[in-house]
């Protein structure tokens, strides 16, 4: 399904949930409800869906980026009567790709640590982390479906996605594993606690551990 299809479904679900009156006291849903109610064209376009994206992104953006997101990405759509979402989604994708809070803020330490297996560290803003884990989950679902269609195993289909890595863990408790066999071990709380300590390292500290490269630099090299 396309992102437009998912957008419509999200909009329908959220709009219906708002109608039930169960959103009071929930800051994020209250913000979405306010946007929906203030849009005079809400009956003919997926305002709730755009509001979900808007509010969830702003929830994770640094203060300096919130105004740029509003001005450059969503406000032009809110101010118009446009029923179509292609342009606003294109602006959103560009912002999330180029922003220091998004893809552009991911940095990878170019040193793997031998722990019986291998561990690689990445640093990124909370929004980039959220996008990464959602991307992995969606790609996993896609690979599993492809594996079913081709009567192939899911693990094999995931190899190009994970580049040999079977487990992703974030300091914000995000956990992604390629297969059930890669489910986190019992020491996961200690791993997350250790990652939370690393959050406080400065860029200069990381540079003393080993060279660092941004995700964008990796992408440019592949092109």
Short mmCIF file of C-alpha atoms in Angstrom, two decimals:
data_model
loop_
_atom_site.label_atom_id
_atom_site.label_comp_id
_atom_site.label_asym_id
_atom_site.label_seq_id
_atom_site.Cartn_x
_atom_site.Cartn_y
_atom_site.Cartn_z
CA UNK A 1 0.00 0.00 0.00
CA UNK A 2 1.10 3.57 -0.72
CA UNK A 3 1.72 6.25 1.89
CA UNK A 4 -1.46 7.93 0.61
CA UNK A 5 -3.46 4.79 1.47
CA UNK A 6 -1.99 4.65 4.97
CA UNK A 7 -2.67 8.37 5.39
CA UNK A 8 -6.36 7.94 4.62
CA UNK A 9 -6.67 5.01 7.03
CA UNK A 10 -4.89 6.89 9.81
CA UNK A 11 -7.10 9.92 9.23
CA UNK A 12 -10.27 7.85 9.38
CA UNK A 13 -9.21 6.11 12.58
CA UNK A 14 -8.11 9.28 14.38
CA UNK A 15 -11.16 11.28 13.25
CA UNK A 16 -13.45 8.54 14.55
CA UNK A 17 -11.55 8.37 17.83
CA UNK A 18 -11.83 12.13 18.30
CA UNK A 19 -15.60 11.90 17.81
CA UNK A 20 -15.87 9.53 20.77
CA UNK A 21 -14.71 12.31 23.10
CA UNK A 22 -12.04 10.13 24.71
CA UNK A 23 -9.13 12.48 23.98
CA UNK A 24 -9.46 14.86 26.93
CA UNK A 25 -6.33 14.94 29.03
CA UNK A 26 -4.13 13.40 26.33
CA UNK A 27 -1.84 16.23 25.21
CA UNK A 28 -0.98 14.81 21.78
CA UNK A 29 -4.58 13.90 20.88
CA UNK A 30 -5.84 17.21 22.26
CA UNK A 31 -3.45 19.01 19.88
CA UNK A 32 -4.64 16.90 16.94
CA UNK A 33 -8.27 17.53 17.84
CA UNK A 34 -7.71 21.29 17.96
CA UNK A 35 -6.17 21.29 14.47
CA UNK A 36 -9.03 19.22 13.07
CA UNK A 37 -11.71 21.41 14.61
CA UNK A 38 -10.07 24.62 13.36
CA UNK A 39 -9.95 23.44 9.74
CA UNK A 40 -13.02 24.60 7.83
CA UNK A 41 -12.37 22.06 5.05
CA UNK A 42 -12.03 19.00 7.34
CA UNK A 43 -15.10 17.29 5.91
CA UNK A 44 -13.53 16.96 2.47
CA UNK A 45 -9.87 16.24 3.19
CA UNK A 46 -7.71 14.11 5.58
CA UNK A 47 -6.93 16.85 8.10
CA UNK A 48 -6.70 14.39 10.99
CA UNK A 49 -4.01 12.38 9.22
CA UNK A 50 -1.85 15.44 8.48
CA UNK A 51 -2.40 16.61 12.06
CA UNK A 52 -1.09 13.26 13.37
CA UNK A 53 2.11 13.64 11.34
CA UNK A 54 2.39 17.31 12.32
CA UNK A 55 1.99 16.80 16.06
CA UNK A 56 4.11 13.66 16.30
CA UNK A 57 7.00 15.26 14.42
CA UNK A 58 6.85 18.43 16.52
CA UNK A 59 6.81 16.27 19.65
CA UNK A 60 10.34 15.12 18.76
CA UNK A 61 11.79 18.25 17.12
CA UNK A 62 14.21 20.63 18.78
CA UNK A 63 12.68 24.02 19.52
CA UNK A 64 14.59 25.74 16.74
CA UNK A 65 13.25 23.35 14.11
CA UNK A 66 9.57 23.42 15.10
CA UNK A 67 8.88 26.80 13.52
CA UNK A 68 10.63 25.82 10.29
CA UNK A 69 8.55 22.62 10.13
CA UNK A 70 5.33 24.59 10.63
CA UNK A 71 6.18 27.38 8.17
CA UNK A 72 7.78 25.31 5.42
CA UNK A 73 5.87 22.04 5.60
CA UNK A 74 2.37 21.94 7.10
CA UNK A 75 1.04 25.50 7.35
CA UNK A 76 0.78 26.03 3.57
CA UNK A 77 -1.48 22.96 3.40
CA UNK A 78 -3.58 24.02 6.41
CA UNK A 79 -4.04 27.50 4.88
CA UNK A 80 -5.22 26.09 1.55
CA UNK A 81 -8.32 24.13 0.62
CA UNK A 82 -6.27 21.47 -1.15
CA UNK A 83 -7.72 17.97 -0.72
CA UNK A 84 -4.60 16.29 -2.09
CA UNK A 85 -1.66 15.45 0.16
CA UNK A 86 1.12 14.68 -2.33
CA UNK A 87 2.81 18.08 -1.96
CA UNK A 88 2.67 18.26 1.83
CA UNK A 89 3.96 14.69 2.13
CA UNK A 90 6.78 15.50 -0.28
CA UNK A 91 7.73 18.54 1.83
CA UNK A 92 7.54 16.43 5.00
CA UNK A 93 9.77 13.71 3.55
CA UNK A 94 12.31 16.30 2.37
CA UNK A 95 12.34 17.97 5.79
CA UNK A 96 12.79 14.67 7.64
CA UNK A 97 15.57 13.69 5.26
CA UNK A 98 17.50 16.96 5.41
CA UNK A 99 16.87 18.11 8.98
CA UNK A 100 19.54 17.71 11.66
CA UNK A 101 16.77 16.15 13.76
CA UNK A 102 16.05 13.62 11.03
CA UNK A 103 18.16 11.50 8.68
CA UNK A 104 20.83 14.20 8.45
CA UNK A 105 21.48 13.88 12.19
CA UNK A 106 22.46 10.19 12.17
CA UNK A 107 26.15 9.54 12.83
CA UNK A 108 27.83 6.12 12.78
CA UNK A 109 30.99 5.26 14.69
CA UNK A 110 33.28 3.54 12.19
CA UNK A 111 34.62 1.07 14.72
CA UNK A 112 33.01 -2.27 15.46
CA UNK A 113 33.50 -3.70 18.95
CA UNK A 114 34.16 -7.41 19.26
CA UNK A 115 31.86 -8.82 21.94
CA UNK A 116 31.74 -12.42 20.77
CA UNK A 117 29.70 -10.90 18.01
CA UNK A 118 30.07 -7.31 16.78
CA UNK A 119 28.53 -4.08 18.07
CA UNK A 120 28.37 -0.77 16.21
CA UNK A 121 27.20 2.50 17.77
CA UNK A 122 25.13 5.21 16.10
CA UNK A 123 24.08 8.55 17.55
CA UNK A 124 20.95 10.36 16.42
CA UNK A 125 18.19 12.70 17.64
CA UNK A 126 15.03 11.14 19.07
CA UNK A 127 13.05 11.87 15.90
CA UNK A 128 15.63 10.11 13.74
CA UNK A 129 15.55 7.13 16.12
CA UNK A 130 11.76 6.95 15.86
CA UNK A 131 11.92 7.07 12.06
CA UNK A 132 14.68 4.44 11.92
CA UNK A 133 12.81 1.89 14.03
CA UNK A 134 9.56 2.44 12.14
CA UNK A 135 11.46 2.06 8.86
CA UNK A 136 12.99 -1.22 10.05
CA UNK A 137 9.62 -2.60 11.12
CA UNK A 138 7.99 -1.68 7.81
CA UNK A 139 10.86 -3.14 5.80
CA UNK A 140 10.71 -6.30 7.90
CA UNK A 141 7.01 -6.69 7.15
CA UNK A 142 7.71 -6.11 3.47
CA UNK A 143 10.54 -8.65 3.42
CA UNK A 144 8.46 -11.23 5.27
CA UNK A 145 5.63 -10.81 2.78
CA UNK A 146 8.08 -11.07 -0.10
CA UNK A 147 9.52 -14.21 1.48
CA UNK A 148 6.05 -15.75 1.65
CA UNK A 149 5.36 -14.87 -1.94
CA UNK A 150 8.62 -16.50 -3.04
CA UNK A 151 8.34 -19.41 -0.58
CA UNK A 152 11.63 -18.18 0.94
CA UNK A 153 12.65 -17.60 4.55
CA UNK A 154 12.21 -14.14 6.11
CA UNK A 155 15.71 -14.12 7.60
CA UNK A 156 17.35 -14.42 4.20
CA UNK A 157 15.21 -11.64 2.78
CA UNK A 158 16.25 -9.32 5.61
CA UNK A 159 19.99 -9.57 5.02
CA UNK A 160 20.23 -6.62 2.57
CA UNK A 161 18.23 -4.51 5.03
CA UNK A 162 20.28 -5.26 8.16
CA UNK A 163 23.73 -5.67 6.58
CA UNK A 164 24.42 -8.63 8.85
CA UNK A 165 23.12 -7.00 12.04
CA UNK A 166 20.34 -8.90 13.78
CA UNK A 167 19.43 -6.59 16.64
CA UNK A 168 18.94 -2.81 17.04
CA UNK A 169 18.56 -1.27 20.51
CA UNK A 170 18.12 2.41 21.45
CA UNK A 171 18.60 4.30 24.70
CA UNK A 172 14.90 5.16 24.45
CA UNK A 173 13.99 1.46 24.83
CA UNK A 174 13.44 0.90 21.13
CA UNK A 175 14.21 -2.72 20.21
CA UNK A 176 14.15 -4.34 16.78
CA UNK A 177 15.16 -7.93 15.96
CA UNK A 178 15.27 -9.58 12.56
CA UNK A 179 13.75 -12.91 13.64
CA UNK A 180 12.29 -14.52 16.74
CA UNK A 181 15.65 -16.21 17.31
CA UNK A 182 17.22 -12.75 17.72
CA UNK A 183 14.91 -11.66 20.53
CA UNK A 184 16.74 -9.67 23.24
CA UNK A 185 18.47 -11.58 26.03
CA UNK A 186 17.71 -11.14 29.72
CA UNK A 187 20.44 -8.52 30.11
CA UNK A 188 18.57 -6.03 27.91
CA UNK A 189 17.94 -3.57 30.82
CA UNK A 190 21.71 -3.37 31.38
CA UNK A 191 22.31 -2.75 27.68
CA UNK A 192 19.76 0.07 27.61
CA UNK A 193 21.26 1.59 30.78
CA UNK A 194 24.69 1.52 29.16
CA UNK A 195 23.34 3.23 26.04
CA UNK A 196 21.77 5.92 28.20
CA UNK A 197 25.19 6.65 29.68
CA UNK A 198 26.65 7.01 26.19
CA UNK A 199 24.01 9.63 25.35
CA UNK A 200 25.98 12.13 27.43
CA UNK A 201 29.15 11.80 25.37
CA UNK A 202 30.05 14.86 23.31
CA UNK A 203 30.94 14.71 19.62
CA UNK A 204 34.57 15.27 20.60
CA UNK A 205 34.40 12.23 22.89
CA UNK A 206 33.14 10.02 20.06
CA UNK A 207 35.92 11.26 17.82
CA UNK A 208 38.51 10.03 20.32
CA UNK A 209 36.99 6.53 20.19
CA UNK A 210 37.14 6.30 16.43
CA UNK A 211 36.24 8.08 13.18
CA UNK A 212 32.60 9.05 12.73
CA UNK A 213 30.66 9.28 9.49
CA UNK A 214 27.16 10.62 8.88
CA UNK A 215 24.41 8.58 7.26
CA UNK A 216 24.34 11.13 4.44
CA UNK A 217 28.03 10.52 3.72
CA UNK A 218 27.35 6.78 3.48
CA UNK A 219 24.48 7.44 1.08
CA UNK A 220 26.60 9.74 -1.09
CA UNK A 221 29.33 7.10 -1.32
CA UNK A 222 26.82 4.47 -2.47
CA UNK A 223 25.57 6.83 -5.20
#
